[in-house]
Amino acid sequence: MMQRVKATFHNGVPAYWLDSAGLCTGTLVFGVGLGDEPATLAGITHLVEHAVLRMVQPVTLPHGGIVNEDSLEFYAAGDAETVAGFLNAIAAAISTFSAVTDKDLALEKAIIEAENPRKFSAVSSGLLTYRFGTSGLGAAHFGAPSTMGLTSAEVIEWAERWLTNENAAVTFTGPLPDALNIRLPQGRAVSREASHPISMTPTLIRSQKSGVALSFIVPSRNAGLLGLALRYELLSRLRHNGGLIYSVVIFTNEIGTDESQLDLVLDPVEPNIVPALRASLDTVRDVALTGFSDAAIQSACNEQLIAVEWDESVPHYLDQLAVDTLRGRVTPSRQELLERTKTLSSAELTATLKDSLDSLLAAIDKNTRLRKPDTADLGICVDRFEIWQRARSTKDPRSSDTTSDGYRKWRHKSSKAAIWITPTRLVMRDSGKTKSIHLEDVAVVGDRTCGCVSLIDRRGRTGEIDVAEWKGGKELRSKLLEAFSSSIIRLFPEE
């Protein structure tokens, strides 16, 4: 029989628990995650998580920390009293976090780099960034090269702002143990910026990531089942019938209180990327027109029922309940999820998919050869997702060191390209074409240790300028950095 979740308060912190005996899992949850980070501080919540865990070592029971799009969680599993001791220690470390040292942070930055070298050094925008840009939820798929330059003052301020009694919750898969005594710093009520989509028309993105992906905005109440049913249909047609893919991975992220972004990531090998893109779009549109198969609905319901009823899902459900409370969202009870799953109709799910088609984003590996005939009948516009945008052509005499407007030009060492900086734009002319970047569109400037300058605009598009490739490169680098506010310039590692 499914247990009822019990709710109470522990030292002023919301607590959710079950009346189960034996070993347990306990989690201290904070309502801050990747989606709360400004682009200039990307990676700061992850660094705080690492630093807090360093402060409580050694720990011998299974434990860890997780940073999600909307939460930071510290957890441990084992004997209830021992788990309570771990969470008490986490809270004590947070209360004394201002004592964290530069040496501690340097060690954890090295560990974070080893954990994911690519994310540590480069911007690699994903589906959330394509939809929301570099702010809000878009920051969650942005990368974290700013981690290297984060200062102890910034890290301490971030912890003091978000890791407070007012922004915390605790969960236990058993009764709250007598030894539990979490004492957190008092803080102010947190305020968050809402995430607003900047792309809500059907678009194909030329992505830095491999494979093929589809993304939709859907009602949260149907997001989970819709993803499962779509995965069944895609696997049936693209894997079993077409041999184009191996798997479909589902991701959901809540937007506000009643909408979610539903993402499905497919894994074709390189020669099958375009056929898989075409087949996936055809599948989605055909299902929206003719309806989900009975098998897809049954498969989705079975998988959801197992997930809800399976004991191993309990810790995740409790943690989600805690996060939703902190973020002002409503979490359906496990019984409500069961009843909804059992009464789901193909017509309702099909209508949800049909209504979401206007929000469709698709993404494919940018290195895929995509010819005009390949995209002409896809019914979707193509965004090359490049920070350099075509600009009005300007005269650029090869012998001149300045533009017609009097701006200093830098020449490329091995080509005829030229680059210059105006009060509003960075401009490049190469092979008879002029492209530019509007300075006001740049969200982050990465000052790399190798001397390169990395530019990231508010949509998450990136450009790297290797000043060693340009005549007078040191002066170019200096002028580039002078063109932007110091508040958006961050130290980046060598890529």
Short mmCIF file of C-alpha atoms in Angstrom, two decimals:
data_model
loop_
_atom_site.label_atom_id
_atom_site.label_comp_id
_atom_site.label_asym_id
_atom_site.label_seq_id
_atom_site.Cartn_x
_atom_site.Cartn_y
_atom_site.Cartn_z
CA MET A 1 0.00 0.00 0.00
CA MET A 2 1.34 3.42 -0.98
CA GLN A 3 2.42 5.47 2.01
CA ARG A 4 1.10 8.95 2.67
CA VAL A 5 3.72 11.72 2.78
CA LYS A 6 3.77 13.53 6.11
CA ALA A 7 4.61 17.22 6.34
CA THR A 8 5.83 19.24 9.29
CA PHE A 9 8.46 21.84 10.16
CA HIS A 10 11.95 21.27 11.55
CA ASN A 11 13.50 24.39 13.13
CA GLY A 12 11.33 26.48 10.82
CA VAL A 13 12.26 24.47 7.70
CA PRO A 14 9.54 22.51 5.81
CA ALA A 15 10.07 18.76 6.29
CA TYR A 16 8.58 15.83 4.35
CA TRP A 17 8.88 12.26 5.57
CA LEU A 18 7.43 8.75 5.55
CA ASP A 19 6.71 6.44 8.45
CA SER A 20 9.10 3.67 7.32
CA ALA A 21 11.46 1.67 9.49
CA GLY A 22 15.07 0.74 8.75
CA LEU A 23 17.74 2.44 6.67
CA CYS A 24 16.78 5.75 5.13
CA THR A 25 17.78 8.57 2.82
CA GLY A 26 17.83 12.15 4.09
CA THR A 27 18.21 15.27 1.96
CA LEU A 28 18.70 18.96 2.70
CA VAL A 29 17.24 20.91 -0.24
CA PHE A 30 17.76 24.54 -1.25
CA GLY A 31 15.68 26.38 -3.84
CA VAL A 32 18.58 27.58 -5.96
CA GLY A 33 20.06 26.02 -9.07
CA LEU A 34 21.74 26.60 -12.39
CA GLY A 35 18.75 28.56 -13.69
CA ASP A 36 19.23 31.20 -10.98
CA GLU A 37 22.80 32.04 -11.97
CA PRO A 38 23.62 35.10 -14.09
CA ALA A 39 25.75 34.26 -17.10
CA THR A 40 28.76 36.01 -15.53
CA LEU A 41 28.60 33.66 -12.51
CA ALA A 42 27.78 30.43 -14.33
CA GLY A 43 28.96 27.49 -12.22
CA ILE A 44 28.85 29.24 -8.84
CA THR A 45 26.20 26.98 -7.25
CA HIS A 46 28.23 23.91 -8.23
CA LEU A 47 31.36 25.42 -6.67
CA VAL A 48 29.47 26.21 -3.45
CA GLU A 49 28.21 22.61 -3.32
CA HIS A 50 31.76 21.25 -3.68
CA ALA A 51 33.15 23.64 -1.06
CA VAL A 52 30.46 22.75 1.50
CA LEU A 53 31.10 19.02 1.06
CA ARG A 54 34.84 19.62 1.50
CA MET A 55 34.14 21.30 4.85
CA VAL A 56 32.39 18.19 6.29
CA GLN A 57 34.92 15.54 5.29
CA PRO A 58 35.65 12.79 6.18
CA VAL A 59 32.24 11.15 5.66
CA THR A 60 32.00 7.36 5.51
CA LEU A 61 28.34 6.78 4.61
CA PRO A 62 27.05 7.11 1.01
CA HIS A 63 26.52 10.83 0.43
CA GLY A 64 26.85 13.62 -2.10
CA GLY A 65 25.52 16.83 -3.56
CA ILE A 66 23.47 17.51 -6.68
CA VAL A 67 22.93 20.80 -8.51
CA ASN A 68 19.88 20.82 -10.78
CA GLU A 69 18.29 23.53 -12.87
CA ASP A 70 16.18 24.65 -9.90
CA SER A 71 17.72 23.14 -6.76
CA LEU A 72 20.80 22.29 -4.72
CA GLU A 73 20.58 19.06 -2.69
CA PHE A 74 22.84 17.45 -0.08
CA TYR A 75 21.95 13.83 0.69
CA ALA A 76 23.10 10.77 2.58
CA ALA A 77 21.83 7.22 3.05
CA GLY A 78 22.15 4.81 5.96
CA ASP A 79 21.19 4.64 9.62
CA ALA A 80 18.78 7.48 10.44
CA GLU A 81 20.85 8.92 13.28
CA THR A 82 24.03 8.90 11.19
CA VAL A 83 22.24 10.53 8.25
CA ALA A 84 20.94 13.19 10.64
CA GLY A 85 24.50 13.84 11.80
CA PHE A 86 25.61 14.38 8.20
CA LEU A 87 22.83 16.89 7.49
CA ASN A 88 23.56 18.68 10.78
CA ALA A 89 27.20 18.96 9.70
CA ILE A 90 26.19 20.33 6.28
CA ALA A 91 24.10 23.02 7.98
CA ALA A 92 26.98 23.85 10.34
CA ALA A 93 29.37 24.18 7.39
CA ILE A 94 26.94 26.54 5.65
CA SER A 95 26.69 28.63 8.82
CA THR A 96 30.48 29.07 8.85
CA PHE A 97 30.92 29.23 5.07
CA SER A 98 32.54 32.67 5.23
CA ALA A 99 35.65 30.85 6.50
CA VAL A 100 36.15 29.08 3.15
CA THR A 101 39.67 29.75 1.86
CA ASP A 102 41.07 30.53 -1.56
CA LYS A 103 43.06 27.29 -1.29
CA ASP A 104 39.86 25.29 -0.73
CA LEU A 105 38.20 26.90 -3.73
CA ALA A 106 41.26 26.35 -5.95
CA LEU A 107 41.25 22.64 -5.08
CA GLU A 108 37.54 22.31 -5.80
CA LYS A 109 37.88 24.17 -9.11
CA ALA A 110 40.51 21.60 -10.13
CA ILE A 111 38.13 18.79 -9.15
CA ILE A 112 35.24 20.38 -11.06
CA GLU A 113 37.47 20.63 -14.14
CA ALA A 114 38.28 16.92 -13.84
CA GLU A 115 34.56 16.17 -13.41
CA ASN A 116 33.66 17.77 -16.76
CA PRO A 117 36.61 19.37 -18.61
CA ARG A 118 34.51 20.50 -21.56
CA LYS A 119 31.91 22.31 -19.44
CA PHE A 120 34.67 23.89 -17.34
CA SER A 121 36.45 25.47 -20.30
CA ALA A 122 33.84 26.14 -22.97
CA VAL A 123 30.35 27.45 -23.62
CA SER A 124 28.25 24.71 -25.15
CA SER A 125 24.69 25.95 -25.41
CA GLY A 126 21.87 23.40 -25.31
CA LEU A 127 18.11 23.25 -25.74
CA LEU A 128 17.28 25.43 -22.73
CA THR A 129 19.70 28.10 -23.96
CA TYR A 130 18.25 27.99 -27.47
CA ARG A 131 14.83 28.63 -25.92
CA PHE A 132 15.66 31.12 -23.15
CA GLY A 133 19.05 32.60 -24.00
CA THR A 134 21.71 32.96 -21.31
CA SER A 135 19.35 34.08 -18.52
CA GLY A 136 16.96 32.07 -16.37
CA LEU A 137 16.59 28.44 -17.35
CA GLY A 138 18.86 29.05 -20.34
CA ALA A 139 21.83 29.25 -17.96
CA ALA A 140 21.34 25.57 -17.12
CA HIS A 141 22.53 24.50 -20.60
CA PHE A 142 25.17 27.17 -20.98
CA GLY A 143 28.43 25.70 -19.69
CA ALA A 144 30.51 27.11 -16.84
CA PRO A 145 33.84 28.58 -18.00
CA SER A 146 33.34 31.44 -15.51
CA THR A 147 34.03 28.95 -12.70
CA MET A 148 37.78 29.49 -12.99
CA GLY A 149 37.54 33.21 -12.21
CA LEU A 150 35.01 33.07 -9.37
CA THR A 151 36.34 34.83 -6.30
CA SER A 152 35.91 33.83 -2.67
CA ALA A 153 33.88 37.01 -2.07
CA GLU A 154 31.45 36.09 -4.86
CA VAL A 155 31.11 32.51 -3.65
CA ILE A 156 30.51 33.56 -0.03
CA GLU A 157 27.94 36.17 -1.07
CA TRP A 158 26.10 33.57 -3.18
CA ALA A 159 25.93 31.11 -0.28
CA GLU A 160 24.77 33.81 2.14
CA ARG A 161 22.04 34.85 -0.28
CA TRP A 162 20.59 31.43 -1.13
CA LEU A 163 21.57 28.87 1.55
CA THR A 164 19.29 30.16 4.26
CA ASN A 165 16.53 28.93 6.52
CA GLU A 166 13.96 30.71 4.32
CA ASN A 167 15.08 28.83 1.17
CA ALA A 168 15.52 25.32 2.58
CA ALA A 169 13.56 22.11 3.07
CA VAL A 170 14.41 18.65 4.39
CA THR A 171 13.20 15.18 3.39
CA PHE A 172 13.50 11.75 5.00
CA THR A 173 12.31 8.39 3.75
CA GLY A 174 11.71 7.51 7.40
CA PRO A 175 10.61 9.44 10.50
CA LEU A 176 12.65 12.52 11.37
CA PRO A 177 15.30 11.18 13.82
CA ASP A 178 15.78 12.68 17.26
CA ALA A 179 19.39 13.53 16.35
CA LEU A 180 18.29 15.82 13.51
CA ASN A 181 19.06 19.44 14.46
CA ILE A 182 19.58 21.50 11.30
CA ARG A 183 20.49 25.10 12.11
CA LEU A 184 20.81 27.40 9.10
CA PRO A 185 21.55 31.11 8.78
CA GLN A 186 18.54 33.39 8.67
CA GLY A 187 18.07 35.30 5.45
CA ARG A 188 15.64 37.38 3.47
CA ALA A 189 12.83 36.04 1.33
CA VAL A 190 14.37 35.14 -2.03
CA SER A 191 13.25 36.72 -5.28
CA ARG A 192 13.77 35.11 -8.66
CA GLU A 193 13.54 36.32 -12.21
CA ALA A 194 11.01 34.47 -14.33
CA SER A 195 12.26 32.64 -17.41
CA HIS A 196 10.80 34.03 -20.64
CA PRO A 197 11.23 32.17 -23.95
CA ILE A 198 12.94 34.12 -26.70
CA SER A 199 12.22 31.45 -29.32
CA MET A 200 8.69 30.11 -29.74
CA THR A 201 8.42 29.50 -33.49
CA PRO A 202 9.38 26.23 -35.23
CA THR A 203 13.13 26.47 -35.77
CA LEU A 204 16.00 24.14 -36.61
CA ILE A 205 19.17 25.05 -34.68
CA ARG A 206 22.66 24.23 -35.95
CA SER A 207 24.01 23.01 -32.61
CA GLN A 208 27.41 22.42 -31.02
CA LYS A 209 26.04 19.15 -29.66
CA SER A 210 25.91 15.83 -31.48
CA GLY A 211 22.87 13.94 -32.73
CA VAL A 212 19.31 15.18 -33.10
CA ALA A 213 16.99 16.73 -30.52
CA LEU A 214 13.39 17.90 -30.35
CA SER A 215 11.95 20.39 -27.85
CA PHE A 216 8.40 21.50 -27.01
CA ILE A 217 6.60 23.72 -24.48
CA VAL A 218 3.75 21.67 -22.97
CA PRO A 219 1.40 21.74 -19.95
CA SER A 220 3.28 20.33 -16.96
CA ARG A 221 0.44 17.97 -16.09
CA ASN A 222 0.96 16.07 -19.35
CA ALA A 223 4.72 16.50 -19.83
CA GLY A 224 5.84 13.18 -18.34
CA LEU A 225 3.33 10.96 -20.13
CA LEU A 226 3.72 12.87 -23.40
CA GLY A 227 7.47 12.33 -23.31
CA LEU A 228 7.07 8.59 -22.67
CA ALA A 229 4.48 8.16 -25.43
CA LEU A 230 6.55 10.16 -27.93
CA ARG A 231 9.62 8.10 -27.08
CA TYR A 232 7.68 4.93 -27.85
CA GLU A 233 6.54 6.25 -31.24
CA LEU A 234 10.03 7.50 -32.15
CA LEU A 235 11.68 4.23 -31.15
CA SER A 236 9.09 2.25 -33.06
CA ARG A 237 9.61 4.16 -36.29
CA LEU A 238 13.23 5.30 -36.16
CA ARG A 239 14.84 2.37 -34.34
CA HIS A 240 12.78 -0.75 -34.92
CA ASN A 241 11.55 0.07 -38.43
CA GLY A 242 14.28 2.40 -39.70
CA GLY A 243 17.49 1.41 -37.90
CA LEU A 244 18.38 5.10 -37.56
CA ILE A 245 18.88 5.44 -33.79
CA TYR A 246 19.52 3.43 -30.65
CA SER A 247 17.83 5.48 -27.93
CA VAL A 248 15.62 8.46 -27.08
CA VAL A 249 16.41 10.26 -23.81
CA ILE A 250 13.72 12.41 -22.18
CA PHE A 251 14.30 15.64 -20.21
CA THR A 252 11.63 17.86 -18.64
CA ASN A 253 12.09 21.27 -17.00
CA GLU A 254 9.27 23.19 -15.37
CA ILE A 255 8.69 26.80 -16.46
CA GLY A 256 6.72 28.84 -14.00
CA THR A 257 3.82 27.03 -12.37
CA ASP A 258 2.02 25.13 -15.13
CA GLU A 259 4.27 24.74 -18.19
CA SER A 260 7.32 22.61 -18.91
CA GLN A 261 9.91 22.26 -21.62
CA LEU A 262 9.93 18.69 -22.91
CA ASP A 263 13.12 17.62 -24.70
CA LEU A 264 13.87 14.37 -26.52
CA VAL A 265 17.46 13.61 -27.54
CA LEU A 266 18.17 11.03 -30.27
CA ASP A 267 21.51 9.41 -31.08
CA PRO A 268 21.95 8.68 -34.82
CA VAL A 269 25.43 8.06 -36.18
CA GLU A 270 26.72 10.83 -38.43
CA PRO A 271 25.46 9.48 -41.81
CA ASN A 272 21.97 9.07 -40.33
CA ILE A 273 21.59 12.55 -38.78
CA VAL A 274 19.61 14.10 -41.64
CA PRO A 275 17.41 10.99 -42.18
CA ALA A 276 16.78 10.83 -38.41
CA LEU A 277 15.87 14.53 -38.32
CA ARG A 278 13.43 14.10 -41.19
CA ALA A 279 11.93 10.91 -39.75
CA SER A 280 11.54 12.40 -36.26
CA LEU A 281 9.73 15.48 -37.57
CA ASP A 282 7.52 13.30 -39.75
CA THR A 283 6.71 11.09 -36.76
CA VAL A 284 5.76 13.98 -34.49
CA ARG A 285 3.55 15.60 -37.11
CA ASP A 286 1.92 12.33 -38.12
CA VAL A 287 1.10 11.45 -34.51
CA ALA A 288 -0.34 14.94 -33.95
CA LEU A 289 -2.55 14.40 -37.01
CA THR A 290 -3.63 10.75 -36.60
CA GLY A 291 -3.19 10.18 -32.86
CA PHE A 292 -0.98 8.09 -30.60
CA SER A 293 -1.12 4.36 -31.09
CA ASP A 294 -2.75 2.23 -28.39
CA ALA A 295 0.65 0.62 -27.81
CA ALA A 296 2.29 4.00 -27.17
CA ILE A 297 -0.38 5.00 -24.64
CA GLN A 298 -0.19 1.64 -22.88
CA SER A 299 3.61 1.75 -22.76
CA ALA A 300 3.62 5.29 -21.33
CA CYS A 301 1.03 4.39 -18.69
CA ASN A 302 2.86 1.22 -17.66
CA GLU A 303 6.16 3.04 -17.31
CA GLN A 304 4.59 5.85 -15.31
CA LEU A 305 2.73 3.43 -13.00
CA ILE A 306 5.92 1.53 -12.26
CA ALA A 307 7.84 4.75 -11.60
CA VAL A 308 5.19 6.04 -9.18
CA GLU A 309 4.66 2.78 -7.30
CA TRP A 310 8.27 1.59 -7.18
CA ASP A 311 9.84 2.13 -3.76
CA GLU A 312 13.06 3.48 -5.27
CA SER A 313 11.10 6.45 -6.64
CA VAL A 314 10.19 7.62 -3.13
CA PRO A 315 13.33 9.70 -2.40
CA HIS A 316 13.02 11.47 -5.75
CA TYR A 317 9.33 12.21 -5.14
CA LEU A 318 9.99 13.63 -1.69
CA ASP A 319 12.83 15.81 -3.00
CA GLN A 320 10.66 17.06 -5.88
CA LEU A 321 7.91 17.89 -3.39
CA ALA A 322 10.43 19.94 -1.39
CA VAL A 323 11.76 21.75 -4.46
CA ASP A 324 8.27 22.55 -5.73
CA THR A 325 7.33 23.99 -2.34
CA LEU A 326 10.36 26.27 -2.38
CA ARG A 327 9.71 27.33 -5.98
CA GLY A 328 6.00 28.01 -5.43
CA ARG A 329 4.79 25.06 -7.50
CA VAL A 330 2.14 22.44 -6.73
CA THR A 331 3.18 18.80 -6.69
CA PRO A 332 0.44 16.24 -7.40
CA SER A 333 0.29 13.45 -4.83
CA ARG A 334 1.43 9.98 -5.84
CA GLN A 335 -2.19 8.86 -5.69
CA GLU A 336 -3.21 11.70 -8.02
CA LEU A 337 -0.45 10.67 -10.43
CA LEU A 338 -1.71 7.09 -10.38
CA GLU A 339 -5.32 8.09 -11.02
CA ARG A 340 -4.34 10.47 -13.79
CA THR A 341 -2.22 7.81 -15.47
CA LYS A 342 -5.03 5.26 -15.35
CA THR A 343 -7.55 7.65 -16.95
CA LEU A 344 -5.26 9.07 -19.66
CA SER A 345 -6.79 9.05 -23.15
CA SER A 346 -5.05 9.06 -26.50
CA ALA A 347 -7.24 11.99 -27.60
CA GLU A 348 -6.08 14.21 -24.73
CA LEU A 349 -2.41 13.43 -25.23
CA THR A 350 -2.70 13.89 -29.00
CA ALA A 351 -4.33 17.29 -28.49
CA THR A 352 -1.48 18.29 -26.17
CA LEU A 353 1.09 17.37 -28.81
CA LYS A 354 -0.83 19.17 -31.57
CA ASP A 355 -1.05 22.35 -29.49
CA SER A 356 2.70 22.26 -28.81
CA LEU A 357 3.87 22.06 -32.43
CA ASP A 358 4.10 25.84 -32.78
CA SER A 359 6.80 25.81 -30.06
CA LEU A 360 8.89 23.09 -31.74
CA LEU A 361 12.66 23.52 -31.68
CA ALA A 362 14.83 20.94 -33.41
CA ALA A 363 18.61 20.75 -33.20
CA ILE A 364 21.27 18.90 -35.18
CA ASP A 365 25.05 18.76 -35.09
CA LYS A 366 26.30 21.97 -36.77
CA ASN A 367 28.93 19.97 -38.67
CA THR A 368 26.23 17.99 -40.48
CA ARG A 369 26.10 18.74 -44.19
CA LEU A 370 22.62 20.16 -44.64
CA ARG A 371 21.74 21.15 -48.18
CA LYS A 372 18.86 23.41 -49.17
CA PRO A 373 16.90 20.46 -50.59
CA ASP A 374 17.25 18.82 -47.16
CA THR A 375 15.49 21.72 -45.43
CA ALA A 376 13.14 22.97 -48.14
CA ASP A 377 10.32 20.59 -47.23
CA LEU A 378 10.91 20.36 -43.47
CA GLY A 379 8.49 23.21 -42.78
CA ILE A 380 10.87 24.80 -40.32
CA CYS A 381 13.25 27.75 -40.53
CA VAL A 382 16.98 27.22 -40.00
CA ASP A 383 19.07 29.17 -37.49
CA ARG A 384 22.81 28.70 -37.91
CA PHE A 385 23.21 29.99 -34.34
CA GLU A 386 26.28 32.08 -35.12
CA ILE A 387 27.28 35.18 -33.15
CA TRP A 388 28.72 36.85 -36.26
CA GLN A 389 25.78 38.21 -38.25
CA ARG A 390 25.79 39.48 -41.83
CA ALA A 391 26.11 43.28 -41.98
CA ARG A 392 25.94 45.96 -44.64
CA SER A 393 29.05 45.81 -46.81
CA THR A 394 31.65 48.50 -46.22
CA LYS A 395 34.64 49.57 -48.25
CA ASP A 396 37.89 48.12 -46.98
CA PRO A 397 40.91 49.19 -49.04
CA ARG A 398 43.67 46.63 -48.50
CA SER A 399 46.34 49.34 -48.15
CA SER A 400 44.48 51.39 -45.55
CA ASP A 401 45.04 50.99 -41.81
CA THR A 402 41.72 52.65 -40.98
CA THR A 403 38.13 52.36 -42.15
CA SER A 404 36.38 55.13 -44.04
CA ASP A 405 34.97 56.18 -40.66
CA GLY A 406 38.46 56.42 -39.18
CA TYR A 407 38.45 53.27 -37.04
CA ARG A 408 41.72 51.36 -36.54
CA LYS A 409 41.87 48.09 -38.48
CA TRP A 410 43.75 44.93 -37.61
CA ARG A 411 44.81 42.58 -40.40
CA HIS A 412 44.87 38.80 -40.22
CA LYS A 413 48.35 37.29 -40.53
CA SER A 414 47.46 34.59 -43.05
CA SER A 415 44.40 35.92 -44.90
CA LYS A 416 42.95 39.16 -46.23
CA ALA A 417 40.51 39.46 -43.31
CA ALA A 418 40.30 42.69 -41.34
CA ILE A 419 38.66 43.46 -38.02
CA TRP A 420 37.76 46.76 -36.34
CA ILE A 421 35.80 48.11 -33.38
CA THR A 422 33.21 50.87 -33.50
CA PRO A 423 31.34 52.35 -30.50
CA THR A 424 28.48 49.90 -31.15
CA ARG A 425 29.86 46.94 -33.09
CA LEU A 426 32.76 44.58 -33.60
CA VAL A 427 33.12 44.24 -37.37
CA MET A 428 34.97 41.74 -39.55
CA ARG A 429 35.37 41.74 -43.31
CA ASP A 430 36.59 38.57 -44.97
CA SER A 431 36.31 37.21 -48.53
CA GLY A 432 34.20 40.19 -49.55
CA LYS A 433 31.63 39.62 -46.77
CA THR A 434 31.04 41.84 -43.76
CA LYS A 435 29.85 40.44 -40.44
CA SER A 436 29.42 42.08 -37.07
CA ILE A 437 28.59 41.57 -33.42
CA HIS A 438 26.58 44.25 -31.62
CA LEU A 439 28.44 45.07 -28.42
CA GLU A 440 25.23 45.56 -26.44
CA ASP A 441 24.17 41.99 -27.28
CA VAL A 442 27.21 40.47 -25.54
CA ALA A 443 26.40 38.97 -22.13
CA VAL A 444 29.85 37.66 -21.14
CA VAL A 445 33.40 38.38 -22.29
CA GLY A 446 35.85 35.60 -21.51
CA ASP A 447 39.44 36.75 -20.95
CA ARG A 448 41.21 33.44 -21.54
CA THR A 449 44.54 32.57 -19.94
CA CYS A 450 45.90 31.82 -23.42
CA GLY A 451 45.30 35.44 -24.49
CA CYS A 452 42.20 34.69 -26.58
CA VAL A 453 38.96 36.58 -26.08
CA SER A 454 35.68 34.68 -25.94
CA LEU A 455 32.39 36.46 -26.65
CA ILE A 456 28.98 35.09 -25.65
CA ASP A 457 25.83 36.95 -26.59
CA ARG A 458 22.47 36.92 -24.82
CA ARG A 459 21.20 34.09 -27.01
CA GLY A 460 24.14 31.88 -26.06
CA ARG A 461 25.95 32.18 -29.38
CA THR A 462 29.72 32.23 -29.08
CA GLY A 463 32.80 33.48 -30.88
CA GLU A 464 36.50 33.07 -30.14
CA ILE A 465 39.07 35.65 -31.22
CA ASP A 466 42.62 34.33 -31.13
CA VAL A 467 44.58 37.57 -31.05
CA ALA A 468 47.79 35.70 -31.94
CA GLU A 469 46.37 35.31 -35.45
CA TRP A 470 46.16 39.08 -35.98
CA LYS A 471 48.85 41.68 -36.60
CA GLY A 472 49.11 43.89 -33.54
CA GLY A 473 47.23 41.26 -31.58
CA LYS A 474 48.17 42.59 -28.13
CA GLU A 475 46.67 45.96 -28.95
CA LEU A 476 43.59 44.26 -30.44
CA ARG A 477 43.08 42.28 -27.24
CA SER A 478 43.40 45.43 -25.13
CA LYS A 479 40.91 47.36 -27.28
CA LEU A 480 38.47 44.46 -27.27
CA LEU A 481 38.42 44.31 -23.47
CA GLU A 482 38.09 48.10 -23.26
CA ALA A 483 34.99 47.95 -25.47
CA PHE A 484 32.95 46.17 -22.79
CA SER A 485 31.90 46.94 -19.25
CA SER A 486 34.25 45.38 -16.70
CA SER A 487 31.19 43.84 -15.01
CA ILE A 488 30.79 41.26 -17.81
CA ILE A 489 34.49 40.39 -18.26
CA ARG A 490 35.41 37.11 -16.60
CA LEU A 491 38.60 35.09 -16.44
CA PHE A 492 38.26 31.94 -18.57
CA PRO A 493 40.63 28.95 -18.74
CA GLU A 494 42.53 28.08 -21.88
CA GLU A 495 40.31 26.06 -24.18
#
